[in-house]
Short mmCIF file of C-alpha atoms and ligand atoms in Angstrom, two decimals:
data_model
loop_
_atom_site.label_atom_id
_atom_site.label_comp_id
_atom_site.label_asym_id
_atom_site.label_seq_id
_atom_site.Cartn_x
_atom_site.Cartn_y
_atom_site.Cartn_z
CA UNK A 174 -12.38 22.88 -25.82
CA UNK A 175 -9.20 24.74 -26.24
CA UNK A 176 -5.83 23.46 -25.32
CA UNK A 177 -3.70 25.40 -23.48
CA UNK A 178 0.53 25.84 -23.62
CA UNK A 179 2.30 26.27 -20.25
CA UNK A 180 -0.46 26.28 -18.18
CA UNK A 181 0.44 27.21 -14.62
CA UNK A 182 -1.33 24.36 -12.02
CA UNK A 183 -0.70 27.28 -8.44
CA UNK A 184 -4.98 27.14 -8.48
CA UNK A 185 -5.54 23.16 -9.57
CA UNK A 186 -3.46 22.38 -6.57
CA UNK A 187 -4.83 22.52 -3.04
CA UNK A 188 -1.07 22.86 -1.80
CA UNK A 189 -0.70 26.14 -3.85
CA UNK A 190 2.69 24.98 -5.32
CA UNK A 191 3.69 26.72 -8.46
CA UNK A 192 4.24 24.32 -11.24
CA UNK A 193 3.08 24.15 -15.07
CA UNK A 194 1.50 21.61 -17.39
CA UNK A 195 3.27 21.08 -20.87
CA UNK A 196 -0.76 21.37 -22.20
CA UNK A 197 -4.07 21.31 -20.53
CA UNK A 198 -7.70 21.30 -21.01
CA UNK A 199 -10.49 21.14 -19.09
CA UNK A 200 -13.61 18.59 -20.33
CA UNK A 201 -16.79 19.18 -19.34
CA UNK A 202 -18.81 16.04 -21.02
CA UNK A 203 -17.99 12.60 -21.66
CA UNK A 204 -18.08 13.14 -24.91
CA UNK A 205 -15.25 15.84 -24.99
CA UNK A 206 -13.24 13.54 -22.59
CA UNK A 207 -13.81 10.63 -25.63
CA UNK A 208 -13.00 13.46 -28.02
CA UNK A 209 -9.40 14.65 -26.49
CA UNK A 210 -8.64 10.93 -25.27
CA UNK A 211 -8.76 9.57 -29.34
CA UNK A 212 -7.38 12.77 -30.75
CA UNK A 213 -4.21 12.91 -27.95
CA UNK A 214 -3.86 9.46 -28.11
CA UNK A 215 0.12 8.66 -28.55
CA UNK A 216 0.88 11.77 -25.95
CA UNK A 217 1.59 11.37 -22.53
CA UNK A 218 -1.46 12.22 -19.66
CA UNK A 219 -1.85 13.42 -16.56
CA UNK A 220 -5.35 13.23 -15.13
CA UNK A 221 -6.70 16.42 -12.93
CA UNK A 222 -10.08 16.10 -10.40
CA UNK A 223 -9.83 18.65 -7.77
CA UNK A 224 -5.80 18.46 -6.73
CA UNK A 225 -6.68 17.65 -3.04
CA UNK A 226 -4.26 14.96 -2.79
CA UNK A 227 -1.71 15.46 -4.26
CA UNK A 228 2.14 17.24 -4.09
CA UNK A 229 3.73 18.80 -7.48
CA UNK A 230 7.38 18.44 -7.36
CA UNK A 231 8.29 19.37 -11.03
CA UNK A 232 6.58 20.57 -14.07
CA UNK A 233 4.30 18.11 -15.42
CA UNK A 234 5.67 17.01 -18.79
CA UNK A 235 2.26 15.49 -20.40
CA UNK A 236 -1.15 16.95 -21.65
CA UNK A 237 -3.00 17.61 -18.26
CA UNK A 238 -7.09 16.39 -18.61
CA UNK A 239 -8.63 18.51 -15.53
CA UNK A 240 -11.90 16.73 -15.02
CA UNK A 241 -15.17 19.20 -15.07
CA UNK A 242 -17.92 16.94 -15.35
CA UNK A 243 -20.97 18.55 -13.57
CA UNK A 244 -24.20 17.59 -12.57
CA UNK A 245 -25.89 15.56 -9.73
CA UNK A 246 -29.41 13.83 -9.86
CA UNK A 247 -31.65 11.18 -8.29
CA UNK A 248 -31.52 7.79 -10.18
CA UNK A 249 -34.05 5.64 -8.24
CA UNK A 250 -36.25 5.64 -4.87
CA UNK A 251 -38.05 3.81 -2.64
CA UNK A 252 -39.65 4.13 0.82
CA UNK A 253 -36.83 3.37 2.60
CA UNK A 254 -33.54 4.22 0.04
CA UNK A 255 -32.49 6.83 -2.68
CA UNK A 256 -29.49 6.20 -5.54
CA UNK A 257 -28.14 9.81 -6.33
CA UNK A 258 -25.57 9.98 -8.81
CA UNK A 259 -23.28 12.51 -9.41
CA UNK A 260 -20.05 13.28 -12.20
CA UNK A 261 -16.98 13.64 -10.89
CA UNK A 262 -16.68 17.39 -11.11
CA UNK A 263 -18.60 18.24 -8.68
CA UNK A 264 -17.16 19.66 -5.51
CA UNK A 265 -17.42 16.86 -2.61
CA UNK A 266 -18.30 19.08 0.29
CA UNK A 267 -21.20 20.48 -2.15
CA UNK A 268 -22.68 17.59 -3.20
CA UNK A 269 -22.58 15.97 0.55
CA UNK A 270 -24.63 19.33 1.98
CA UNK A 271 -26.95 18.73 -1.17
CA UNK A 272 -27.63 15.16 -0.14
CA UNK A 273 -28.29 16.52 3.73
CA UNK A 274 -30.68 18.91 2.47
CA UNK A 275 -33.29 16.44 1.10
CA UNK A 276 -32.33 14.88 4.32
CA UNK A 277 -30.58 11.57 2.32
CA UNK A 278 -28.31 10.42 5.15
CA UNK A 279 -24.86 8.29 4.81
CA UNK A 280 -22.12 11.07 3.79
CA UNK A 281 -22.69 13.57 6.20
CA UNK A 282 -19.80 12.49 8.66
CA UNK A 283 -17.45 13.18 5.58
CA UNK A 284 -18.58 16.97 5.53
CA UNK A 285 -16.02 19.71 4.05
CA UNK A 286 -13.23 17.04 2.50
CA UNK A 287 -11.71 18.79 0.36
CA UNK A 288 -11.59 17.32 -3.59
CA UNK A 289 -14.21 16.21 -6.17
CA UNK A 290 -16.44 13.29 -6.08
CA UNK A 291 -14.81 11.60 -9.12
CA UNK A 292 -11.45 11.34 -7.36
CA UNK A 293 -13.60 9.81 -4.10
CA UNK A 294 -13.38 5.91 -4.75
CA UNK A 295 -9.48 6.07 -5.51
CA UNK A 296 -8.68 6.71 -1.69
CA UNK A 297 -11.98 5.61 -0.51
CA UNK A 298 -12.18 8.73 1.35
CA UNK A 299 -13.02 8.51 5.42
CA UNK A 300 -13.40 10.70 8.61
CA UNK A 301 -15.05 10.58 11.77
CA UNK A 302 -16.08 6.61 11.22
CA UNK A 303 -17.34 6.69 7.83
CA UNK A 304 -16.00 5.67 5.05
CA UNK A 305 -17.58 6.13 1.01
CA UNK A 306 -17.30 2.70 0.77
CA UNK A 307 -20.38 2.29 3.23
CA UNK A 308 -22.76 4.13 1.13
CA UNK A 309 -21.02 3.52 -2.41
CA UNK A 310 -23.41 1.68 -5.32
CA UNK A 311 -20.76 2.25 -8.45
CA UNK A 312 -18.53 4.31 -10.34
CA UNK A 313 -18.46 4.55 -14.02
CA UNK A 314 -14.82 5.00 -15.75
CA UNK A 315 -13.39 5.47 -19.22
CA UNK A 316 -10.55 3.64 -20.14
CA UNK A 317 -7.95 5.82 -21.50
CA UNK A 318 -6.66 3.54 -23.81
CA UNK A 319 -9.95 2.09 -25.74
CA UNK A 320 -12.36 4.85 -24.58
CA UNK A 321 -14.47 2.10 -23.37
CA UNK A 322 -17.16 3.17 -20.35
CA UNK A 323 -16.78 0.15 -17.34
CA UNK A 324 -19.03 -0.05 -14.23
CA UNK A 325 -17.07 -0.74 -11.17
CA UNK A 326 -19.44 -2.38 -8.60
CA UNK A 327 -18.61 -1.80 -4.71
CA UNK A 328 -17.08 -5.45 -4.28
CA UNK A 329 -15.21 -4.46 -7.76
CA UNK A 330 -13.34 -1.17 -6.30
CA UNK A 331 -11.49 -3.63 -3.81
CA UNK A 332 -11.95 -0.69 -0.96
CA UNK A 333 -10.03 -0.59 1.95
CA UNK A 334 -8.13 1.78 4.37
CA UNK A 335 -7.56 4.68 1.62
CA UNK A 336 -7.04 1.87 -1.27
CA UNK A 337 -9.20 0.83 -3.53
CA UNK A 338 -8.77 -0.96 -7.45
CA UNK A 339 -7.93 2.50 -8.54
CA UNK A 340 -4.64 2.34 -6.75
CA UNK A 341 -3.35 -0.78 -7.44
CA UNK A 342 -4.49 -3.21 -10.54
CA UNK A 343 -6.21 -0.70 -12.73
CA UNK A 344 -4.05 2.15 -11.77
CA UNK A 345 -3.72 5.38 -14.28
CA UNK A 346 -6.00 2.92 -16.96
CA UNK A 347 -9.36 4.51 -16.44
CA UNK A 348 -10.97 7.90 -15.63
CA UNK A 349 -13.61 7.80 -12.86
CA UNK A 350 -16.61 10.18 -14.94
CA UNK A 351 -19.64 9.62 -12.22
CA UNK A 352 -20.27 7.86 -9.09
CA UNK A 353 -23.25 6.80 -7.56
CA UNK A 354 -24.19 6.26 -3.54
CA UNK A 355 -27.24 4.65 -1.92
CA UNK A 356 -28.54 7.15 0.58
CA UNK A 357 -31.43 6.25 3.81
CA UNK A 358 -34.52 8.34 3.33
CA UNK A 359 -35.28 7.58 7.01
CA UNK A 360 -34.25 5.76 9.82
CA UNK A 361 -30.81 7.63 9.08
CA UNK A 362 -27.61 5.65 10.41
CA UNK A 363 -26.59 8.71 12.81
CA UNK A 364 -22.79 7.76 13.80
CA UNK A 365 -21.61 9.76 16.28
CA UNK A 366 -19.24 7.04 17.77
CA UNK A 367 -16.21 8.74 16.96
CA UNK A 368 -15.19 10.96 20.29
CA UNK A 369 -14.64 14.26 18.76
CA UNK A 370 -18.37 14.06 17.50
CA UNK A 371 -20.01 12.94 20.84
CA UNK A 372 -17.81 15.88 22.47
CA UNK A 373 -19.06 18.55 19.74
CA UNK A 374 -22.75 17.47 19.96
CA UNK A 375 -22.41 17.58 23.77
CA UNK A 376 -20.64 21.31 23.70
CA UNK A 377 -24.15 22.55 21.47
CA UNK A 378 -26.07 20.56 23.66
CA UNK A 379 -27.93 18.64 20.76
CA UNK A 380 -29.00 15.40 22.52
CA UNK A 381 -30.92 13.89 19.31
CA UNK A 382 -28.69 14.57 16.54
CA UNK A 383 -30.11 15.05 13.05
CA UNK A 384 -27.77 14.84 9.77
CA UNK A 385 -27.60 18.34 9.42
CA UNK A 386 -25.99 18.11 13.14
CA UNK A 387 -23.84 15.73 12.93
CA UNK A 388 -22.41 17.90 9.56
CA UNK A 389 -22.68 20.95 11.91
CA UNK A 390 -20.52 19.11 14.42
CA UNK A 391 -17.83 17.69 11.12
CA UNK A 392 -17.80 20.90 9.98
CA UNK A 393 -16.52 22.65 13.14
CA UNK A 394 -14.23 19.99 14.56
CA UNK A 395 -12.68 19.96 10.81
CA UNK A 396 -12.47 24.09 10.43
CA UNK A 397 -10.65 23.63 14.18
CA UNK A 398 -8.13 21.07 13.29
CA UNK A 399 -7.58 21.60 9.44
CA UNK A 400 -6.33 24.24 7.64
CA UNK A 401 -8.84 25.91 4.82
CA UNK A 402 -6.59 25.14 1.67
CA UNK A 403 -7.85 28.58 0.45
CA UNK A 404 -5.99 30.70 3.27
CA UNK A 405 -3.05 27.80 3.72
CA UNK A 406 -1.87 25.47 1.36
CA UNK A 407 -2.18 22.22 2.27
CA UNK A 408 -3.41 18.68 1.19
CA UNK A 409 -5.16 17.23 4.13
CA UNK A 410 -3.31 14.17 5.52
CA UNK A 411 -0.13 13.98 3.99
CA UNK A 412 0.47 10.32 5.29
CA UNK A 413 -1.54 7.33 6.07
CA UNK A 414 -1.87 6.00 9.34
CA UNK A 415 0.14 3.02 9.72
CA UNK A 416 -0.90 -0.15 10.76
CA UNK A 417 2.00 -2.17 12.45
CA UNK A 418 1.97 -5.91 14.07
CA UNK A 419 0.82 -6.51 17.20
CA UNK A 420 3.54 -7.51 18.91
CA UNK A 421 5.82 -3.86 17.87
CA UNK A 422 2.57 -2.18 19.05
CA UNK A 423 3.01 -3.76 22.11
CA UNK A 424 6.48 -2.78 22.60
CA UNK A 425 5.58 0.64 22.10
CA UNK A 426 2.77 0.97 23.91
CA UNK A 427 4.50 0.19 27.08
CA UNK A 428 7.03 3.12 26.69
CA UNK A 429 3.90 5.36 25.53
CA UNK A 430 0.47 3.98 27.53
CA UNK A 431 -1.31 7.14 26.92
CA UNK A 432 -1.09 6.56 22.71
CA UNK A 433 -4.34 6.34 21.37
CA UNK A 434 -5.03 3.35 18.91
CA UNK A 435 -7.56 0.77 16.92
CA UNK A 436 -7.59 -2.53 16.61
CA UNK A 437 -7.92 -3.59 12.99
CA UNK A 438 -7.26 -7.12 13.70
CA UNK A 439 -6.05 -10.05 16.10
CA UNK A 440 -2.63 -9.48 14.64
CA UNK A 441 -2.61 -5.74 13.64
CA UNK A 442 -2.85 -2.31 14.84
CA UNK A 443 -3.68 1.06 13.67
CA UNK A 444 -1.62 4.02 15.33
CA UNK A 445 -2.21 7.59 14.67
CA UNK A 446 0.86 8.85 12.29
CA UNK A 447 -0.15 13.09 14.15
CA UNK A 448 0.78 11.62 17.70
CA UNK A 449 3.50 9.93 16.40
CA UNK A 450 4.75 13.16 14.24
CA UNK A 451 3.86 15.34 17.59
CA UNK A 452 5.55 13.18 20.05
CA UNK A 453 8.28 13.64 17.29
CA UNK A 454 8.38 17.45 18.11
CA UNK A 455 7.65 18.66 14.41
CA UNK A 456 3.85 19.91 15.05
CA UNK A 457 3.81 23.69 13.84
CA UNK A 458 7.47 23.82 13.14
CA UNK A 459 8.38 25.10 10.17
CA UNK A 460 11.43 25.13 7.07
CA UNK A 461 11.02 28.41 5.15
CA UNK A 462 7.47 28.40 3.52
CA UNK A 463 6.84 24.89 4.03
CA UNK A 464 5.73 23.48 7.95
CA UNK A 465 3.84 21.17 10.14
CA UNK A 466 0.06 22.55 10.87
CA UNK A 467 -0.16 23.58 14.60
CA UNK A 468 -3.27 21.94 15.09
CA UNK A 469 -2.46 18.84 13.12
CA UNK A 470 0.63 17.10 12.83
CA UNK A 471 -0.41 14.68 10.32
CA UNK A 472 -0.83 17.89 7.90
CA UNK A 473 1.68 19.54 5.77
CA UNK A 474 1.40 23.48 4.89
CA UNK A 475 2.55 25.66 2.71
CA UNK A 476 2.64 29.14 4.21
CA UNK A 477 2.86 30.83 0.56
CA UNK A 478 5.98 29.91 -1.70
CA UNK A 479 7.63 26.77 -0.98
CA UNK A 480 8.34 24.28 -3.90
CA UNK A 481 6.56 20.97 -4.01
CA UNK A 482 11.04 19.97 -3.39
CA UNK A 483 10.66 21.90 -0.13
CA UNK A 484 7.50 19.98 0.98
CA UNK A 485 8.90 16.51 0.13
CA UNK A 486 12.09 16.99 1.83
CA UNK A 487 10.02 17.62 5.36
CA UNK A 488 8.17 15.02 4.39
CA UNK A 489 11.09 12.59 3.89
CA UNK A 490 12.61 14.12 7.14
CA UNK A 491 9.62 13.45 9.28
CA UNK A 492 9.25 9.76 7.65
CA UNK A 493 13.12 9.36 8.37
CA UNK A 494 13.12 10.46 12.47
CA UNK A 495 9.76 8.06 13.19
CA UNK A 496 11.54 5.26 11.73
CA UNK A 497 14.87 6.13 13.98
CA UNK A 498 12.58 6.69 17.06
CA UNK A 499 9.77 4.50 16.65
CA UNK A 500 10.83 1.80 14.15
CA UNK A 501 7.67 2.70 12.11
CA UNK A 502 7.40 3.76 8.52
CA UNK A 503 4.70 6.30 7.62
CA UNK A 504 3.60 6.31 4.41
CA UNK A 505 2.84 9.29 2.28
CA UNK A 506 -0.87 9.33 1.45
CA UNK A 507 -0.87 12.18 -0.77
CA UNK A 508 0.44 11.53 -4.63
CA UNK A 509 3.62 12.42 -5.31
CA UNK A 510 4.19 13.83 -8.81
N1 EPU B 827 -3.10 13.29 17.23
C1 EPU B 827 -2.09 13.85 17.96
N2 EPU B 827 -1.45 14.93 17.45
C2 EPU B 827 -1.79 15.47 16.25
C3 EPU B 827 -2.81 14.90 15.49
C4 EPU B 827 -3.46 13.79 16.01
O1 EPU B 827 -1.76 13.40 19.05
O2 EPU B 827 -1.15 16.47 15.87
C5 EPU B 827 -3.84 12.18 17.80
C6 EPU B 827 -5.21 12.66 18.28
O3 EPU B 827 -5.15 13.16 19.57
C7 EPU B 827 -6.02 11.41 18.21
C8 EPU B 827 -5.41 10.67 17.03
O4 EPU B 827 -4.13 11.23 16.82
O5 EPU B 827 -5.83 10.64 19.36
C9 EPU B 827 -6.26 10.75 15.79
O6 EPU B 827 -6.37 12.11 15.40
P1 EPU B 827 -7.59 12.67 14.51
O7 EPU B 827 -8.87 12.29 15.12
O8 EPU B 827 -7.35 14.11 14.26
O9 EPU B 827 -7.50 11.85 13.18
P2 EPU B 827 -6.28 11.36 12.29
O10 EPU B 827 -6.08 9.90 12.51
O11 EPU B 827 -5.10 12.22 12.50
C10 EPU B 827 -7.79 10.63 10.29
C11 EPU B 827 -7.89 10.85 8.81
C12 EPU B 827 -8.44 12.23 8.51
C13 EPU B 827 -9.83 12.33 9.14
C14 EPU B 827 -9.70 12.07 10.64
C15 EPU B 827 -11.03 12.03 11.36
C16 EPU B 827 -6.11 9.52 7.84
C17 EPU B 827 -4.79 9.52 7.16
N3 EPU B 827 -6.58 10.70 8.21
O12 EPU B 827 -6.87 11.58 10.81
O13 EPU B 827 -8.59 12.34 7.09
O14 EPU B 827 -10.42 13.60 8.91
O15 EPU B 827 -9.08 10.78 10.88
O16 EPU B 827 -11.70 10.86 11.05
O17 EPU B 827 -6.70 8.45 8.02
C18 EPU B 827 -7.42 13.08 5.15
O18 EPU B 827 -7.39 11.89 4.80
O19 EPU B 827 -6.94 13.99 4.43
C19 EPU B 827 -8.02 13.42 6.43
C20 EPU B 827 -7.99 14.66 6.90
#
């Protein structure tokens, strides 16, 4: 395990942005993780999974743990169920076509996310109406400050729209290491309620769809829509959704009847942050390196050089004009360091 001075973070970072870590190492057991947690324990720390999510504005000042913990594995079976566990290093998109080639069903709607299945329950990653929290057992974490191992249960992770624990009470005290889902063996859950789906399925006129279909179907709506980080920079949704009173909604939805929307409650409303960023007129505009994906407004690019600075001021500038036009405030779902 060797420590490393002015590391450069361009490849750790699905954004591409050039920025360096004061010191980093990688850890590729627990017991290095324990190891370089006791030893560095007075320094500052900045944990790494896959850098899917978040936007480097500066250097980062603080020994930078990048999270390698491999290996996947069946825990327990029965007729109907299988617990699969895997660390958190492992590749997401990987791990999901592993589970869809024994055929375990529950995570195939959340095909190609980008990011590692450690950093998973922190956002409680979704698409296409699924959600980890549907299929997720537990997570174990280190705490950073005692070394301690803790099991967070489902109900324990507090999940909700891209929140969880991790976010809010316990946030930057623990290191997710492993996480473990509870797959169906049969009678698979096939949810293909979300349009795009049903409208994929119908174009390759699948009728009965099987897992490996319905990732099929992900997989191409997703590669037509979102940008590969590894030809464009990019972080996938840069901002959360926003879910505004009823009443606003209302308001709005007269002046704009063809908006799309969901219901989350009597008294609240989800509205889609791309339509409102669209109707803005900032899809596929860009500022020097950094722009608006053509395809999808709610993503941020970075066409090869801009600064992490660059990419936060659009950002702020978007956030600023829907607030003057719409009266809504979008808020960034990506981290900002
Ligand atoms: N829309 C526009 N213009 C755009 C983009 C979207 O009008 O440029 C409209 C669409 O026409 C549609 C609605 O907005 O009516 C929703 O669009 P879409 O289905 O593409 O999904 P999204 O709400 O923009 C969310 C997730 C994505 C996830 C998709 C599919 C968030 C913040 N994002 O995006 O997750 O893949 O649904 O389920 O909830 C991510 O978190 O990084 C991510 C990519």
């Amino acid at each position: 395990m060797e420590i490393l001075n002015q590391f450069s973070l361009k490849k750790y970072n699905t954004f591409g942005i050039e920025a360096s870590a004061r010191r980093f190492v990688a850890v590729h057991s627990v017991a290095e993780l324990k190891t370089i947690l006791q030893e560095n324990a007075s320094e500052k720390k900045f944990i790494l999974g896959g850098g899917s999510n978040m936007l480097l504005t500066q250097d980062v000042d603080a020994l930078v743990i990048h999270i390698d913990l491999k290996g996947k594995k069946i825990i327990r079976e029965d007729d109907d169920f299988v617990w699969v566990e895997s660390h958190a290093g492992e590749n997401w998109h990987e791990f999901v076509l592993w589970t869809i080639d024994q055929n375990f069903g529950g995570l195939e709607n959340m095909s190609l996310i980008p990011g590692n299945v450690g950093t998973t329950p922190v956002q409680n990653i979704g698409a296409y109406g699924a959600e980890i929290k549907d299929s997720f057992v537990s997570c174990d974490a280190i705490n950073i400050e005692t070394q301690e191992i803790r099991t967070f249960t489902n109900e324990e992770c507090k999940f909700g729209y891209r929140e969880s624990i991790f976010k809010n009470e316990v946030k930057n005290q623990y290191i997710i290491t492993s996480v473990a889902f509870k797959l169906t063996r049969n009678n698979h859950k096939i949810n293909t309620s979300y349009g795009d789906i049903t409208a994929e399925l119908a174009k390759q006129n699948v009728t009965i769809p099987t897992l490996k279909d319905v990732s099929n179907a992900v997989i191409a709506i997703r590669q037509s829509k979102l940008p590969d980080p590894k030809e464009l920079g990019n972080s996938g949704s840069f901002f959360k959704n926003p879910i505004i009173p009823a009443s606003k909604f209302e308001i709005i939805h007269s002046k704009f009847p063809e908006m799309k929307y969901f219901t989350v409650s009597d008294t609240e409303v989800k509205v889609p942050a791309g339509w409102l960023i669209e109707q803005a007129g900032f899809k596929g505009k860009r500022y020097g390196d950094a722009g608006i994906h053509k395809n999808q407004a709610l993503v941020l690019v970075n066409y090869g050089n801009a600064t992490g600075s660059e990419i936060l001021a659009v950002s702020k500038n978007i956030q600023q004009t829907i607030f003057d036009t719409f009266g809504i405030h979008i808020e960034a779902e990506v981290n900002i360091i």
